[in-house]
Amino acid sequence: KAGNLTRKDTLKRHLARARAVTGKNLFNCMPVTFSLPTEYVQFCDAFSKERDAMEDISQNIWIMKPVGMSRGRGIFLINDIQHVSFGDNFVIQKYVRDPLLIDGYKFDLRLYVLVTSFNPLEAFVYRDGFARFSTAEYSSSEESISNKFIHLTNSSIQKQRADAELPKHLRTDGEGGGGRLHGDTKCALEHVFDVLEGQ
């Protein structure tokens, strides 16, 4: 079922299975990920190894995501194993501390694919999509890891920040939903792809 791809824990499981079956690096598109609480011991081992290999242990940052929630709800970062939550089922992933940025801000791309058949696989990628941006400049400092305006790009999170607090190029002039570039979707995507091509 396609629903297996929309939950973070089942997506993790299916990607692991695809890697095991095919042996291809094509499926290495997800950071180191563990499902909690079932893989807590494995996570503790990985957390300890990362910490022991670092000069600055505050940079051993992981991101916790509830498996069945959306719009950034319940997501938080940790750099201390004592802050791991066990209230619900989570995935916990090694946080990408050096992400690709645009003008110092985190972003993500939303591109849409229409799958008309799974066997044989037939899919169409839409030409249009959109980019979502954080509204605070990126930092991985210990003081910043609780700041969702830095680390999450979800529109439902970013729109909580008043336009008056935003840098000018991210203001929406009262249209709501901060974290967008001025101009239409095509312009935003062209800017993103220009940055990607320059890497």
Coordinates of C-alpha atoms in Angstrom, one line a residue:
K1 CA 0.0 0.0 0.0
A2 CA 1.1 3.5 -0.8
G3 CA 0.4 4.4 2.8
N4 CA 3.5 2.5 3.8
L5 CA 5.6 5.3 2.3
T6 CA 3.9 8.1 4.3
R7 CA 4.8 6.8 7.8
K8 CA 8.4 7.4 8.8
D9 CA 8.9 4.0 10.4
T10 CA 7.5 2.0 7.5
L11 CA 9.5 4.1 5.0
K12 CA 12.6 3.4 7.0
R13 CA 11.8 -0.4 7.0
H14 CA 11.1 -0.5 3.2
L15 CA 14.3 1.4 2.3
A16 CA 16.3 -1.0 4.4
R17 CA 14.6 -4.0 2.7
A18 CA 15.2 -2.5 -0.7
R19 CA 18.9 -2.0 0.1
A20 CA 19.2 -5.6 1.3
V21 CA 17.4 -7.1 -1.7
T22 CA 19.1 -5.1 -4.4
G23 CA 22.4 -4.3 -2.8
K24 CA 22.3 -0.9 -4.5
N25 CA 23.3 2.4 -2.9
L26 CA 20.4 3.9 -4.8
F27 CA 18.4 3.5 -1.6
N28 CA 20.9 5.2 0.7
C29 CA 18.8 8.3 0.7
M30 CA 18.0 8.4 4.4
P31 CA 20.4 9.3 7.2
V32 CA 21.2 6.7 9.9
T33 CA 17.7 6.0 11.4
F34 CA 16.3 4.0 14.2
S35 CA 12.8 3.1 15.2
L36 CA 12.1 3.7 18.9
P37 CA 11.5 2.1 21.2
T38 CA 12.2 -1.2 19.4
E39 CA 15.7 -0.2 18.3
Y40 CA 16.7 1.8 21.4
V41 CA 19.8 -0.4 22.1
Q42 CA 21.1 0.0 18.5
F43 CA 20.5 3.7 18.7
C44 CA 22.4 4.0 22.0
D45 CA 25.4 2.2 20.4
A46 CA 25.3 4.5 17.4
F47 CA 24.9 7.6 19.6
S48 CA 27.9 6.6 21.8
K49 CA 30.1 5.9 18.8
E50 CA 29.3 9.3 17.2
R51 CA 30.0 11.0 20.5
D52 CA 33.3 9.2 21.1
A53 CA 34.5 10.2 17.6
M54 CA 33.8 13.9 18.1
E55 CA 35.9 16.7 19.6
D56 CA 32.7 18.7 20.4
I57 CA 30.1 16.3 21.8
S58 CA 27.4 19.0 21.7
Q59 CA 27.5 18.5 17.9
N60 CA 26.3 14.9 18.2
I61 CA 22.8 16.0 17.2
W62 CA 19.9 13.7 16.4
I63 CA 16.3 14.6 15.3
M64 CA 13.3 12.8 16.7
K65 CA 10.1 12.5 14.7
P66 CA 6.8 11.0 15.7
V67 CA 6.1 8.3 13.1
G68 CA 2.4 9.1 12.3
M69 CA 2.3 12.9 12.6
S70 CA 2.7 15.7 10.0
R71 CA 3.3 19.4 9.7
G72 CA 6.3 19.4 12.0
R73 CA 4.3 18.4 15.1
G74 CA 6.3 16.7 17.8
I75 CA 9.7 17.0 16.1
F76 CA 12.7 18.1 18.2
L77 CA 16.5 17.8 18.2
I78 CA 18.6 16.3 20.9
N79 CA 22.3 16.1 21.7
D80 CA 21.9 14.4 25.1
I81 CA 20.7 10.9 25.3
Q82 CA 18.7 11.7 28.4
H83 CA 16.4 13.8 26.3
V84 CA 15.2 10.9 24.2
S85 CA 11.4 10.6 24.4
F86 CA 9.6 7.3 24.9
G87 CA 6.0 8.6 25.0
D88 CA 5.1 7.5 21.5
N89 CA 6.6 5.6 18.6
F90 CA 9.4 7.8 17.1
V91 CA 12.1 7.5 14.5
I92 CA 15.4 9.1 15.5
Q93 CA 17.9 10.1 12.8
K94 CA 21.4 11.4 12.7
Y95 CA 20.9 15.1 12.0
V96 CA 22.6 16.5 8.9
R97 CA 24.6 19.3 10.5
D98 CA 26.0 20.7 7.3
P99 CA 23.0 21.0 5.0
L100 CA 22.8 22.7 1.6
L101 CA 21.6 26.3 2.3
I102 CA 20.3 29.1 0.3
D103 CA 21.5 32.5 1.5
G104 CA 22.1 30.8 4.9
Y105 CA 18.7 29.3 5.3
K106 CA 17.5 25.7 5.3
F107 CA 15.1 24.7 2.7
D108 CA 13.4 21.6 1.2
L109 CA 11.9 20.9 -2.2
R110 CA 8.5 19.5 -2.8
L111 CA 8.2 17.8 -6.2
Y112 CA 5.2 15.8 -7.1
V113 CA 5.1 12.4 -8.8
L114 CA 2.0 10.7 -10.2
V115 CA 2.3 6.9 -10.0
T116 CA -0.2 5.4 -12.4
S117 CA 1.0 1.8 -12.1
F118 CA 3.2 -0.1 -9.6
N119 CA 3.6 -3.3 -11.7
P120 CA 5.0 -2.4 -14.1
L121 CA 6.1 0.9 -12.5
E122 CA 4.9 3.9 -14.3
A123 CA 5.3 7.4 -12.9
F124 CA 5.3 11.0 -14.1
V125 CA 7.2 13.8 -12.5
Y126 CA 5.4 17.2 -12.5
R127 CA 7.3 20.1 -13.9
D128 CA 6.1 22.4 -11.1
G129 CA 6.7 22.1 -7.4
F130 CA 7.7 24.4 -4.5
A131 CA 10.4 25.2 -2.0
R132 CA 9.9 25.7 1.7
F133 CA 12.3 27.8 3.7
S134 CA 13.2 28.3 7.4
T135 CA 12.9 31.8 8.6
A136 CA 16.0 32.0 10.8
E137 CA 19.6 31.6 9.6
Y138 CA 21.0 28.1 10.0
S139 CA 23.2 27.3 13.0
S140 CA 24.0 24.0 14.7
S141 CA 25.2 25.7 17.9
E142 CA 24.0 24.1 21.2
E143 CA 21.8 27.1 21.9
S144 CA 20.0 26.8 18.6
I145 CA 18.9 23.2 18.6
S146 CA 15.6 24.0 20.2
N147 CA 14.7 26.7 17.7
K148 CA 12.3 25.2 15.2
F149 CA 12.4 28.4 13.0
I150 CA 16.0 27.4 12.3
H151 CA 15.8 23.7 11.8
L152 CA 12.3 22.9 10.4
T153 CA 10.9 24.1 7.1
N154 CA 7.3 23.1 7.6
S155 CA 5.0 25.9 6.6
S156 CA 2.8 25.2 9.6
I157 CA 5.7 26.0 11.9
Q158 CA 7.2 28.9 10.0
K159 CA 3.9 30.8 9.6
Q160 CA 3.9 31.2 13.4
R161 CA 6.7 33.7 13.1
A162 CA 5.4 37.2 12.5
D163 CA 6.4 38.9 9.2
A164 CA 8.0 41.8 11.2
E165 CA 10.6 39.3 12.6
L166 CA 11.6 38.0 9.1
P167 CA 14.4 39.1 6.9
K168 CA 13.1 41.2 4.0
H169 CA 13.5 38.6 1.3
L170 CA 11.3 36.2 3.2
R171 CA 8.5 38.5 4.1
T172 CA 5.1 37.7 2.6
D173 CA 3.6 41.3 2.9
G174 CA 0.6 40.0 4.8
E175 CA -0.1 37.0 2.7
G176 CA 0.7 34.6 5.5
G177 CA 2.8 31.5 5.8
G178 CA 6.4 32.9 6.2
G179 CA 9.4 31.2 4.7
R180 CA 8.7 31.9 1.0
L181 CA 10.7 33.7 -1.5
H182 CA 9.1 36.7 -3.3
G183 CA 7.9 35.8 -6.7
D184 CA 6.1 32.7 -8.0
T185 CA 6.9 29.0 -7.5
K186 CA 8.9 28.8 -10.7
C187 CA 11.2 31.6 -9.7
A188 CA 11.8 30.0 -6.3
L189 CA 12.6 26.6 -7.9
E190 CA 14.9 28.2 -10.5
H191 CA 16.9 29.8 -7.6
V192 CA 17.1 26.5 -5.8
F193 CA 18.3 24.6 -8.9
D194 CA 20.9 27.3 -9.7
V195 CA 22.4 26.8 -6.2
L196 CA 22.3 23.0 -6.7
E197 CA 24.0 23.2 -10.0
G198 CA 26.8 25.3 -8.5
Q199 CA 27.6 22.7 -5.8

